[in-house]
Coordinates of N, CA, C and O and ligand atoms in Angstrom, one line a residue:
M524 N -1.4 5.2 11.9 CA -2.7 5.1 11.1 C -2.9 6.3 10.3 O -3.0 7.4 10.8
A525 N -3.1 6.1 9.0 CA -3.3 7.2 8.0 C -4.7 7.7 8.1 O -5.7 6.9 8.1
D526 N -4.9 9.0 8.0 CA -6.2 9.6 7.9 C -6.4 10.1 6.5 O -7.5 10.5 6.1
L527 N -5.3 10.0 5.6 CA -5.4 10.5 4.2 C -4.7 9.4 3.4 O -3.5 9.1 3.6
N528 N -5.4 8.9 2.5 CA -4.9 7.8 1.7 C -4.8 8.2 0.2 O -5.8 8.5 -0.4
L529 N -3.5 8.2 -0.3 CA -3.3 8.6 -1.6 C -3.0 7.4 -2.5 O -2.3 6.4 -2.0
L530 N -3.4 7.4 -3.8 CA -3.1 6.3 -4.7 C -2.0 6.8 -5.7 O -2.1 7.9 -6.3
A531 N -1.0 5.9 -5.8 CA 0.1 6.2 -6.7 C -0.1 5.3 -8.0 O 0.0 4.0 -7.8
I532 N -0.2 5.8 -9.1 CA -0.4 5.0 -10.4 C 0.8 5.3 -11.2 O 1.1 6.5 -11.5
V533 N 1.6 4.3 -11.6 CA 2.8 4.4 -12.3 C 2.6 4.2 -13.8 O 2.1 3.2 -14.2
G534 N 2.9 5.2 -14.7 CA 2.7 5.1 -16.1 C 3.8 4.4 -16.9 O 4.1 4.8 -18.1
S535 N 4.4 3.4 -16.2 CA 5.5 2.6 -17.0 C 5.3 1.2 -16.5 O 5.2 1.0 -15.3
L536 N 5.5 0.3 -17.4 CA 5.3 -1.1 -17.1 C 6.8 -1.8 -16.9 O 6.9 -2.9 -16.7
R537 N 7.8 -1.0 -17.0 CA 9.2 -1.5 -17.0 C 9.5 -1.9 -15.6 O 9.3 -1.2 -14.6
T538 N 10.1 -3.1 -15.5 CA 10.6 -3.6 -14.2 C 11.5 -2.6 -13.5 O 11.2 -2.4 -12.3
G539 N 12.4 -2.0 -14.2 CA 13.3 -1.1 -13.6 C 12.9 0.4 -13.7 O 13.7 1.3 -13.6
S540 N 11.6 0.6 -13.8 CA 11.1 1.9 -14.0 C 11.5 2.9 -12.9 O 11.4 2.7 -11.7
V541 N 12.1 4.1 -13.4 CA 12.5 5.1 -12.4 C 11.3 5.8 -11.9 O 11.3 6.3 -10.7
N542 N 10.2 5.8 -12.6 CA 9.0 6.4 -12.1 C 8.4 5.6 -11.1 O 7.8 6.2 -10.0
A543 N 8.6 4.3 -11.2 CA 8.1 3.5 -10.1 C 8.9 3.6 -8.9 O 8.5 3.7 -7.7
A544 N 10.2 3.9 -9.1 CA 11.1 4.2 -7.9 C 10.7 5.4 -7.2 O 10.7 5.5 -6.0
T545 N 10.4 6.4 -8.1 CA 9.8 7.7 -7.4 C 8.6 7.5 -6.7 O 8.4 8.0 -5.5
A546 N 7.7 6.7 -7.2 CA 6.5 6.4 -6.4 C 6.8 5.6 -5.1 O 6.2 6.0 -4.1
R547 N 7.8 4.7 -5.1 CA 8.1 4.0 -3.9 C 8.8 5.1 -2.9 O 8.5 4.9 -1.7
A548 N 9.6 5.9 -3.4 CA 10.2 7.0 -2.5 C 9.1 7.9 -1.9 O 9.2 8.2 -0.7
A549 N 8.1 8.2 -2.7 CA 7.0 9.0 -2.2 C 6.2 8.3 -1.1 O 5.8 8.8 0.0
A550 N 6.1 6.9 -1.3 CA 5.4 6.1 -0.3 C 6.2 6.0 1.0 O 5.6 6.1 2.1
S551 N 7.5 5.8 0.9 CA 8.3 5.6 2.1 C 8.6 6.9 2.8 O 9.0 6.8 4.0
T552 N 8.3 8.0 2.2 CA 8.6 9.3 3.0 C 7.4 10.1 3.2 O 7.4 11.3 3.5
A553 N 6.2 9.4 3.0 CA 4.9 10.2 3.2 C 4.8 10.7 4.6 O 5.4 10.1 5.6
P554 N 4.3 11.9 4.8 CA 4.3 12.5 6.1 C 3.3 11.7 7.0 O 2.5 10.9 6.6
D555 N 3.4 12.0 8.3 CA 2.6 11.3 9.3 C 1.1 11.5 8.9 O 0.7 12.6 8.5
G556 N 0.3 10.4 9.0 CA -1.1 10.6 8.7 C -1.4 10.4 7.3 O -2.6 10.4 6.9
V557 N -0.4 10.2 6.4 CA -0.6 10.0 5.0 C -0.1 8.7 4.5 O 1.1 8.4 4.8
A558 N -0.9 7.9 3.8 CA -0.4 6.7 3.3 C -0.4 6.8 1.7 O -1.4 7.3 1.2
V559 N 0.7 6.3 1.1 CA 0.6 6.4 -0.4 C 0.8 4.9 -0.9 O 1.7 4.2 -0.5
T560 N -0.2 4.5 -1.5 CA -0.3 3.1 -2.0 C 0.0 3.0 -3.5 O -0.7 3.7 -4.3
V561 N 1.0 2.2 -3.9 CA 1.3 2.1 -5.3 C 0.5 1.0 -5.9 O 0.4 -0.1 -5.4
Y562 N -0.2 1.4 -7.0 CA -1.2 0.6 -7.7 C -0.7 0.1 -9.0 O -0.1 0.8 -9.8
D563 N -0.9 -1.2 -9.2 CA -0.4 -1.8 -10.4 C -1.4 -1.8 -11.6 O -2.5 -2.3 -11.4
V564 N -1.0 -1.1 -12.7 CA -2.0 -1.1 -13.8 C -1.5 -2.0 -15.0 O -2.0 -1.8 -16.1
S565 N -0.6 -2.9 -14.7 CA -0.1 -3.7 -15.8 C -1.2 -4.6 -16.5 O -1.0 -5.0 -17.6
D566 N -2.2 -4.9 -15.8 CA -3.3 -5.7 -16.4 C -4.4 -4.9 -16.9 O -5.5 -5.4 -17.3
V567 N -4.3 -3.5 -16.9 CA -5.4 -2.7 -17.5 C -5.2 -2.7 -19.0 O -4.2 -2.2 -19.5
P568 N -6.2 -3.2 -19.8 CA -6.0 -3.3 -21.2 C -6.1 -1.9 -21.9 O -6.6 -1.0 -21.3
L569 N -5.6 -1.9 -23.2 CA -5.9 -0.7 -23.9 C -7.3 -0.4 -24.0 O -8.1 -1.3 -24.2
Y570 N -7.7 0.9 -24.0 CA -9.1 1.3 -24.1 C -9.7 0.7 -25.4 O -9.1 0.9 -26.5
N571 N -10.8 0.2 -25.2 CA -11.6 -0.4 -26.4 C -13.1 -0.2 -26.1 O -13.6 -0.7 -25.2
G572 N -13.7 0.6 -26.9 CA -15.1 1.0 -26.8 C -16.0 -0.2 -26.8 O -17.1 -0.2 -26.1
D573 N -15.6 -1.3 -27.5 CA -16.5 -2.5 -27.5 C -16.5 -3.2 -26.1 O -17.5 -3.6 -25.6
E574 N -15.2 -3.2 -25.5 CA -15.1 -3.8 -24.2 C -15.9 -2.9 -23.2 O -16.5 -3.4 -22.3
E575 N -15.8 -1.6 -23.3 CA -16.6 -0.7 -22.4 C -18.1 -1.0 -22.6 O -18.8 -1.2 -21.6
D576 N -18.6 -1.2 -23.8 CA -20.0 -1.4 -24.0 C -20.4 -2.8 -23.5 O -21.5 -2.9 -23.0
A577 N -19.5 -3.7 -23.5 CA -19.8 -5.0 -23.0 C -19.8 -5.1 -21.4 O -20.1 -6.1 -20.9
G578 N -19.3 -4.0 -20.8 CA -19.1 -4.0 -19.4 C -17.6 -4.0 -19.2 O -16.9 -5.0 -19.7
P579 N -17.0 -3.0 -18.6 CA -15.6 -2.8 -18.6 C -14.9 -4.1 -18.0 O -15.4 -4.7 -17.1
P580 N -13.7 -4.4 -18.5 CA -12.9 -5.5 -17.9 C -12.7 -5.4 -16.5 O -12.6 -4.2 -16.0
A581 N -12.5 -6.5 -15.7 CA -12.3 -6.4 -14.3 C -11.2 -5.5 -13.8 O -11.4 -4.7 -12.9
P582 N -10.0 -5.5 -14.5 CA -8.9 -4.6 -14.0 C -9.4 -3.1 -14.1 O -8.9 -2.2 -13.3
V583 N -10.2 -2.8 -15.0 CA -10.7 -1.4 -15.2 C -11.7 -1.1 -14.1 O -11.7 0.0 -13.5
V584 N -12.6 -2.0 -13.8 CA -13.5 -1.8 -12.8 C -12.8 -1.6 -11.4 O -13.1 -0.8 -10.6
E585 N -11.8 -2.4 -11.2 CA -10.9 -2.3 -10.0 C -10.2 -1.0 -10.0 O -10.0 -0.4 -8.9
L586 N -9.7 -0.5 -11.1 CA -9.0 0.8 -11.2 C -10.0 1.9 -10.8 O -9.6 2.8 -10.0
H587 N -11.1 1.9 -11.4 CA -12.2 2.9 -11.0 C -12.4 2.9 -9.5 O -12.5 3.9 -8.8
A588 N -12.6 1.7 -8.9 CA -13.0 1.5 -7.5 C -11.8 2.0 -6.6 O -12.0 2.7 -5.6
A589 N -10.5 1.7 -7.0 CA -9.4 2.2 -6.2 C -9.3 3.7 -6.2 O -9.1 4.3 -5.2
V590 N -9.6 4.3 -7.4 CA -9.6 5.9 -7.4 C -10.6 6.4 -6.5 O -10.4 7.3 -5.8
G591 N -11.8 5.8 -6.6 CA -12.9 6.3 -5.9 C -12.8 6.1 -4.3 O -13.3 6.9 -3.5
A592 N -12.0 5.1 -3.9 CA -11.7 4.9 -2.6 C -10.6 5.6 -1.9 O -10.3 5.4 -0.7
H593 N -9.9 6.5 -2.7 CA -8.7 7.2 -2.2 C -9.1 8.7 -2.1 O -10.0 9.2 -2.7
D594 N -8.2 9.4 -1.3 CA -8.5 10.8 -1.1 C -7.7 11.7 -2.1 O -7.9 12.9 -2.1
G595 N -6.9 11.1 -3.0 CA -6.1 11.7 -4.0 C -5.3 10.8 -4.8 O -5.1 9.7 -4.4
V596 N -5.0 11.2 -6.0 CA -4.3 10.3 -6.9 C -3.1 11.1 -7.4 O -3.1 12.3 -7.9
I597 N -1.9 10.4 -7.5 CA -0.7 10.9 -8.1 C -0.3 9.9 -9.2 O -0.1 8.8 -9.0
L598 N -0.3 10.5 -10.5 CA 0.2 9.7 -11.6 C 1.8 9.9 -11.6 O 2.2 11.1 -11.7
F599 N 2.5 8.9 -11.5 CA 4.0 8.9 -11.6 C 4.3 8.5 -13.1 O 4.2 7.3 -13.4
S600 N 4.6 9.4 -13.9 CA 4.7 9.2 -15.4 C 6.0 9.6 -16.0 O 6.5 10.6 -15.8
P601 N 6.5 8.6 -16.9 CA 7.6 9.1 -17.8 C 7.0 10.1 -18.8 O 5.8 10.3 -18.9
E602 N 8.0 10.8 -19.5 CA 7.6 11.5 -20.7 C 8.1 10.7 -21.9 O 9.2 10.3 -21.9
Y603 N 7.2 10.6 -22.8 CA 7.6 9.9 -24.1 C 7.3 11.0 -25.2 O 6.2 11.4 -25.4
N604 N 8.4 11.2 -26.0 CA 8.2 12.1 -27.2 C 7.4 13.4 -26.8 O 6.5 13.8 -27.4
S605 N 7.9 14.0 -25.7 CA 7.4 15.2 -25.1 C 5.9 15.2 -24.7 O 5.4 16.3 -24.6
S606 N 5.4 14.0 -24.5 CA 4.0 13.9 -24.1 C 3.8 12.7 -23.2 O 4.7 12.2 -22.6
F607 N 2.5 12.2 -23.2 CA 2.2 11.1 -22.4 C 2.7 9.8 -23.0 O 2.6 9.5 -24.2
P608 N 3.2 8.8 -22.2 CA 3.3 7.5 -22.6 C 1.9 6.8 -22.7 O 1.0 7.3 -22.1
A609 N 1.8 5.8 -23.5 CA 0.4 5.2 -23.8 C -0.1 4.7 -22.4 O -1.4 4.8 -22.2
V610 N 0.7 4.2 -21.5 CA 0.2 3.6 -20.3 C -0.5 4.7 -19.5 O -1.7 4.4 -18.9
T611 N 0.1 5.9 -19.3 CA -0.5 6.9 -18.5 C -1.8 7.4 -19.2 O -2.8 7.6 -18.6
K612 N -1.7 7.6 -20.6 CA -2.9 8.2 -21.2 C -4.0 7.1 -21.2 O -5.2 7.6 -21.1
N613 N -3.7 5.9 -21.3 CA -4.7 4.8 -21.2 C -5.4 4.9 -19.9 O -6.7 4.7 -19.8
V614 N -4.7 5.0 -18.8 CA -5.4 5.2 -17.5 C -6.3 6.4 -17.5 O -7.5 6.3 -17.0
I615 N -5.8 7.5 -17.9 CA -6.7 8.7 -18.0 C -7.9 8.4 -18.8 O -9.0 8.8 -18.5
D616 N -7.7 7.8 -20.0 CA -8.9 7.6 -20.9 C -9.9 6.7 -20.3 O -11.1 6.9 -20.3
W617 N -9.5 5.6 -19.6 CA -10.5 4.7 -18.9 C -11.2 5.4 -17.8 O -12.3 5.4 -17.6
L618 N -10.4 6.2 -17.0 CA -10.9 6.9 -15.9 C -12.0 8.1 -16.3 O -12.8 8.4 -15.5
S619 N -11.8 8.5 -17.5 CA -12.7 9.5 -18.0 C -14.1 9.0 -18.5 O -15.0 9.7 -18.8
R620 N -14.1 7.6 -18.4 CA -15.4 7.0 -18.9 C -16.2 6.5 -17.7 O -15.7 6.5 -16.6
P621 N -17.5 6.3 -17.8 CA -18.3 5.9 -16.7 C -17.7 4.6 -16.1 O -17.1 3.8 -16.7
P622 N -17.8 4.5 -14.7 CA -18.6 5.3 -13.8 C -17.9 6.6 -13.2 O -18.3 7.1 -12.2
T623 N -16.9 7.1 -13.9 CA -16.1 8.3 -13.5 C -16.1 8.5 -12.0 O -16.6 9.4 -11.4
T624 N -15.4 7.6 -11.4 CA -15.2 7.6 -9.9 C -14.2 8.7 -9.5 O -14.0 9.0 -8.3
W625 N -13.6 9.5 -10.4 CA -12.6 10.4 -10.0 C -13.3 11.8 -9.8 O -12.6 12.8 -9.6
D626 N -14.6 11.9 -9.8 CA -15.3 13.2 -9.6 C -14.9 13.8 -8.3 O -15.0 13.2 -7.2
G627 N -14.3 15.0 -8.3 CA -13.9 15.7 -7.1 C -12.7 15.2 -6.5 O -12.3 15.7 -5.4
V628 N -12.0 14.2 -7.1 CA -10.8 13.6 -6.4 C -9.6 14.4 -6.8 O -9.3 14.7 -8.0
P629 N -8.8 14.9 -5.8 CA -7.5 15.6 -6.1 C -6.6 14.8 -7.0 O -6.4 13.6 -6.8
F630 N -6.0 15.4 -8.0 CA -5.2 14.7 -9.0 C -4.0 15.5 -9.3 O -4.0 16.7 -9.4
T631 N -2.9 14.7 -9.5 CA -1.6 15.4 -10.0 C -0.8 14.4 -10.7 O -1.1 13.3 -10.8
L632 N 0.3 14.9 -11.3 CA 1.2 14.1 -12.0 C 2.7 14.4 -11.6 O 3.0 15.7 -11.5
V633 N 3.5 13.4 -11.4 CA 4.9 13.6 -11.1 C 5.7 12.9 -12.2 O 5.5 11.7 -12.4
A634 N 6.5 13.7 -12.9 CA 7.3 13.1 -13.9 C 8.8 13.0 -13.5 O 9.3 13.9 -13.0
T635 N 9.4 11.8 -13.8 CA 10.9 11.6 -13.6 C 11.5 11.3 -14.9 O 11.0 10.4 -15.6
S636 N 12.4 12.2 -15.3 CA 13.0 12.1 -16.7 C 14.5 12.2 -16.7 O 15.1 12.8 -15.7
P637 N 15.2 11.8 -17.8 CA 16.6 11.8 -17.8 C 17.1 13.2 -18.1 O 18.3 13.5 -17.7
G638 N 16.3 14.1 -18.7 CA 16.8 15.4 -19.2 C 16.6 16.5 -18.0 O 15.9 16.3 -17.1
G639 N 17.1 17.7 -18.3 CA 16.9 18.8 -17.4 C 15.6 19.4 -17.4 O 15.2 20.2 -16.4
R640 N 14.7 19.1 -18.4 CA 13.4 19.7 -18.4 C 12.4 19.0 -17.5 O 11.3 19.4 -17.3
A641 N 12.9 17.9 -16.9 CA 12.1 17.2 -15.8 C 10.7 16.9 -16.3 O 9.7 17.0 -15.6
G642 N 10.6 16.4 -17.5 CA 9.3 15.9 -18.1 C 8.3 17.1 -18.3 O 7.1 16.9 -18.2
L643 N 8.9 18.3 -18.6 CA 7.9 19.5 -18.8 C 6.9 19.2 -19.9 O 5.7 19.6 -19.7
G644 N 7.2 18.4 -20.9 CA 6.3 18.2 -22.0 C 5.0 17.4 -21.5 O 3.9 17.9 -21.7
V645 N 5.3 16.3 -20.8 CA 4.1 15.5 -20.3 C 3.4 16.3 -19.2 O 2.1 16.3 -19.1
R646 N 4.1 17.1 -18.4 CA 3.4 17.9 -17.4 C 2.5 19.0 -18.0 O 1.4 19.2 -17.5
E647 N 3.1 19.6 -19.0 CA 2.3 20.7 -19.7 C 1.0 20.1 -20.3 O -0.1 20.6 -20.3
H648 N 1.2 18.9 -21.0 CA 0.0 18.3 -21.6 C -1.0 17.8 -20.6 O -2.2 18.0 -20.8
F649 N -0.5 17.3 -19.4 CA -1.4 16.9 -18.4 C -2.2 18.2 -17.9 O -3.4 18.1 -17.8
S650 N -1.5 19.2 -17.6 CA -2.1 20.5 -17.2 C -3.1 21.0 -18.2 O -4.0 21.7 -17.9
A651 N -2.9 20.7 -19.5 CA -3.7 21.2 -20.5 C -5.0 20.5 -20.7 O -6.1 21.0 -20.9
I652 N -4.9 19.2 -20.5 CA -6.1 18.4 -20.8 C -7.0 18.1 -19.5 O -8.2 18.0 -19.6
M653 N -6.4 18.2 -18.3 CA -7.1 17.7 -17.1 C -8.2 18.7 -16.6 O -9.1 18.3 -15.9
P654 N -8.0 20.0 -16.9 CA -9.1 20.9 -16.4 C -10.4 20.6 -17.1 O -11.5 21.1 -16.6
R655 N -10.5 19.8 -18.1 CA -11.7 19.4 -18.8 C -12.4 18.2 -18.1 O -13.5 17.8 -18.4
Q656 N -11.6 17.7 -17.0 CA -12.1 16.5 -16.3 C -12.6 17.0 -14.9 O -12.2 18.0 -14.4
P657 N -13.5 16.2 -14.3 CA -14.1 16.7 -13.1 C -13.3 16.5 -11.8 O -13.8 16.5 -10.7
V658 N -12.0 16.3 -12.0 CA -11.1 16.1 -10.8 C -10.8 17.4 -10.2 O -11.1 18.5 -10.8
R659 N -10.2 17.4 -9.0 CA -9.6 18.7 -8.4 C -8.1 18.7 -8.8 O -7.3 17.9 -8.2
L660 N -7.8 19.6 -9.6 CA -6.4 19.5 -10.2 C -5.4 20.2 -9.3 O -5.7 21.4 -8.9
F661 N -4.3 19.6 -9.1 CA -3.2 20.3 -8.4 C -2.0 20.4 -9.4 O -1.9 19.8 -10.4
E662 N -1.1 21.4 -9.0 CA 0.1 21.5 -9.8 C 0.9 20.3 -10.0 O 0.8 19.4 -9.1
T663 N 1.7 20.1 -11.1 CA 2.5 19.0 -11.3 C 3.9 19.2 -10.7 O 4.3 20.2 -10.2
Y664 N 4.7 18.0 -10.7 CA 6.0 18.1 -10.2 C 7.0 17.3 -11.1 O 6.5 16.3 -11.6
G665 N 8.2 17.8 -11.2 CA 9.1 17.1 -12.1 C 10.5 16.9 -11.4 O 11.0 17.7 -10.7
I666 N 11.0 15.7 -11.7 CA 12.4 15.4 -11.3 C 13.3 15.1 -12.6 O 12.9 14.2 -13.4
G667 N 14.3 15.9 -12.8 CA 15.1 15.8 -14.0 C 16.4 15.2 -13.8 O 16.8 15.0 -12.5
Q668 N 17.1 14.8 -14.8 CA 18.5 14.3 -14.7 C 18.5 13.1 -13.6 O 19.4 13.2 -12.7
Y669 N 17.7 12.2 -13.8 CA 17.6 11.2 -12.8 C 18.8 10.3 -12.7 O 19.0 9.6 -11.7
G670 N 19.6 10.3 -13.7 CA 20.8 9.4 -13.7 C 21.6 9.6 -12.5 O 22.2 8.6 -12.0
D671 N 21.7 10.8 -12.0 CA 22.5 11.0 -10.8 C 21.8 10.8 -9.5 O 22.4 10.8 -8.4
K672 N 20.6 10.4 -9.5 CA 19.7 10.4 -8.3 C 19.2 9.0 -8.0 O 18.6 8.9 -7.0
I673 N 19.5 8.0 -8.9 CA 19.0 6.7 -8.7 C 20.2 5.8 -8.3 O 21.2 5.9 -8.9
D674 N 20.0 5.0 -7.3 CA 21.1 4.0 -7.0 C 20.5 2.7 -6.7 O 19.5 2.6 -5.9
N675 N 20.9 1.6 -7.3 CA 20.4 0.3 -7.2 C 18.8 0.2 -7.4 O 18.1 -0.5 -6.7
G676 N 18.4 1.0 -8.4 CA 17.0 1.0 -8.8 C 16.1 1.8 -7.8 O 14.9 1.8 -8.0
E677 N 16.7 2.5 -6.9 CA 15.8 3.3 -5.9 C 16.3 4.8 -6.0 O 17.5 5.1 -6.3
L678 N 15.3 5.7 -5.8 CA 15.6 7.1 -5.7 C 16.3 7.4 -4.4 O 15.6 7.3 -3.3
T679 N 17.6 7.7 -4.5 CA 18.3 7.8 -3.1 C 18.8 9.2 -2.9 O 19.2 9.5 -1.8
D680 N 18.9 10.1 -3.9 CA 19.5 11.4 -3.7 C 18.8 12.1 -2.7 O 17.5 12.4 -2.9
A681 N 19.4 12.5 -1.6 CA 18.7 13.1 -0.4 C 17.9 14.3 -0.7 O 16.7 14.5 -0.3
Q682 N 18.5 15.2 -1.5 CA 17.8 16.5 -1.8 C 16.6 16.2 -2.6 O 15.6 16.9 -2.5
T683 N 16.7 15.3 -3.6 CA 15.6 15.0 -4.5 C 14.5 14.3 -3.7 O 13.3 14.7 -3.9
V684 N 14.8 13.4 -2.8 CA 13.8 12.7 -2.0 C 13.0 13.7 -1.1 O 11.9 13.7 -0.9
A685 N 13.9 14.6 -0.5 CA 13.3 15.7 0.3 C 12.3 16.6 -0.5 O 11.2 16.9 0.0
G686 N 12.7 17.0 -1.7 CA 11.8 17.8 -2.5 C 10.6 17.1 -2.9 O 9.5 17.6 -2.8
L687 N 10.7 15.8 -3.2 CA 9.5 14.9 -3.5 C 8.6 14.9 -2.3 O 7.3 15.1 -2.4
A688 N 9.2 14.6 -1.1 CA 8.4 14.5 0.1 C 7.7 15.8 0.4 O 6.5 15.8 0.8
A689 N 8.3 16.9 0.2 CA 7.7 18.2 0.4 C 6.5 18.4 -0.5 O 5.4 19.0 -0.1
F690 N 6.7 18.0 -1.8 CA 5.6 18.0 -2.8 C 4.4 17.2 -2.3 O 3.2 17.7 -2.3
V691 N 4.6 16.0 -1.8 CA 3.6 15.1 -1.4 C 2.8 15.7 -0.2 O 1.6 15.7 -0.1
E692 N 3.6 16.4 0.7 CA 3.0 17.0 1.8 C 2.1 18.2 1.4 O 1.0 18.3 1.9
R693 N 2.5 18.9 0.4 CA 1.7 20.1 -0.1 C 0.5 19.5 -0.8 O -0.6 20.0 -0.6
F694 N 0.6 18.4 -1.5 CA -0.5 17.8 -2.2 C -1.5 17.3 -1.1 O -2.7 17.4 -1.3
A695 N -1.0 16.7 -0.1 CA -1.9 16.1 1.0 C -2.6 17.3 1.6 O -3.8 17.2 1.9
G696 N -2.0 18.4 1.8 CA -2.6 19.6 2.3 C -3.8 20.1 1.4 O -4.9 20.4 1.8
F697 N -3.5 20.0 0.1 CA -4.6 20.4 -0.9 C -5.7 19.4 -0.8 O -6.9 19.7 -0.9
C698 N -5.4 18.1 -0.6 CA -6.5 17.0 -0.5 C -7.4 17.3 0.7 O -8.5 17.1 0.6
R699 N -6.7 17.8 1.7 CA -7.5 18.0 3.0 C -8.2 19.3 3.0 O -9.2 19.5 3.7
S700 N -7.9 20.2 2.0 CA -8.5 21.5 2.0 C -9.8 21.4 1.1 O -10.0 20.5 0.4
D701 N -10.6 22.4 1.2 CA -11.8 22.5 0.4 C -11.6 23.3 -0.9 O -12.5 23.4 -1.7
V702 N -10.5 23.9 -1.0 CA -10.2 24.8 -2.1 C -9.8 24.0 -3.3 O -9.2 23.0 -3.2
G703 N -10.2 24.5 -4.5 CA -9.8 23.9 -5.7 C -11.0 23.5 -6.6 O -10.9 23.0 -7.6
Ligands
FMN989 C1 9.5 6.0 -26.9 C2 10.3 6.8 -25.8 C3 10.3 8.2 -25.9 C4 10.9 8.9 -25.0 N1 10.8 10.3 -25.0 C5 11.3 11.0 -24.0 C6 11.1 12.5 -24.0 O1 10.4 13.0 -24.8 N2 11.6 13.2 -22.9 C7 12.3 12.5 -21.9 O2 12.7 13.2 -20.9 N3 12.6 11.2 -21.9 C8 12.1 10.4 -23.0 N4 12.3 9.1 -23.0 C9 13.3 8.5 -22.0 C10 12.5 8.1 -20.8 O3 12.3 9.2 -20.0 C11 13.3 7.0 -20.1 O4 13.3 5.8 -20.8 C12 12.7 6.7 -18.7 O5 13.5 5.9 -18.0 C13 11.3 6.1 -18.8 O6 10.7 6.0 -17.6 P1 10.7 4.7 -16.7 O7 12.1 4.4 -16.3 O8 9.8 4.9 -15.6 O9 10.1 3.5 -17.6 C14 11.7 8.3 -24.0 C15 11.8 6.9 -23.9 C16 11.0 6.2 -24.8 C17 11.1 4.7 -24.7

């Protein structure tokens, strides 16, 4: 039975997404007492101020509710052109709008990328913009050169999975603490 519930949001809609594989690996290796639930944002529409004014679409209302109901959020995001993919940024943009359920919620981003920089571009941009939001920000984490680490669509490299699990454990500790 988990006493800490984390929400995993994947910033890729691709069936074979490696970032989704990383999210699954984080969920299956979560420490005792921690549950990581992978949340599907494929039906969250592109941000549109007219839709917001009319009352946000149901998938956006559900996204806000899911964030507010969890003890912490991990965005599992690819890096596109050294920055955010639209899917990840769209989630951030909707969450930055009322009812802003992420107030005080611990937040981080894990990037899985093919190069050696391990998504440093998107992680730097995340760290640059998120201090302006009311979340409790934690350091980011990157997995690079994923080509060697994925087998049959799953993150299988033992050292990489162990590193990810250790990061989730540290983030869980941050979520439980009052610091930040
Ligand atoms: C439009 C586009 C831009 C990309 N730019 C980068 C980049 O700047 N850095 C990088 O490491 N990978 C980049 N990639 C490669 C992605 O990291 C790779 O496609 C990855 O598998 C996407 O994540 P996913 O498997 O979770 O969908 C890019 C891919 C696309 C489609």
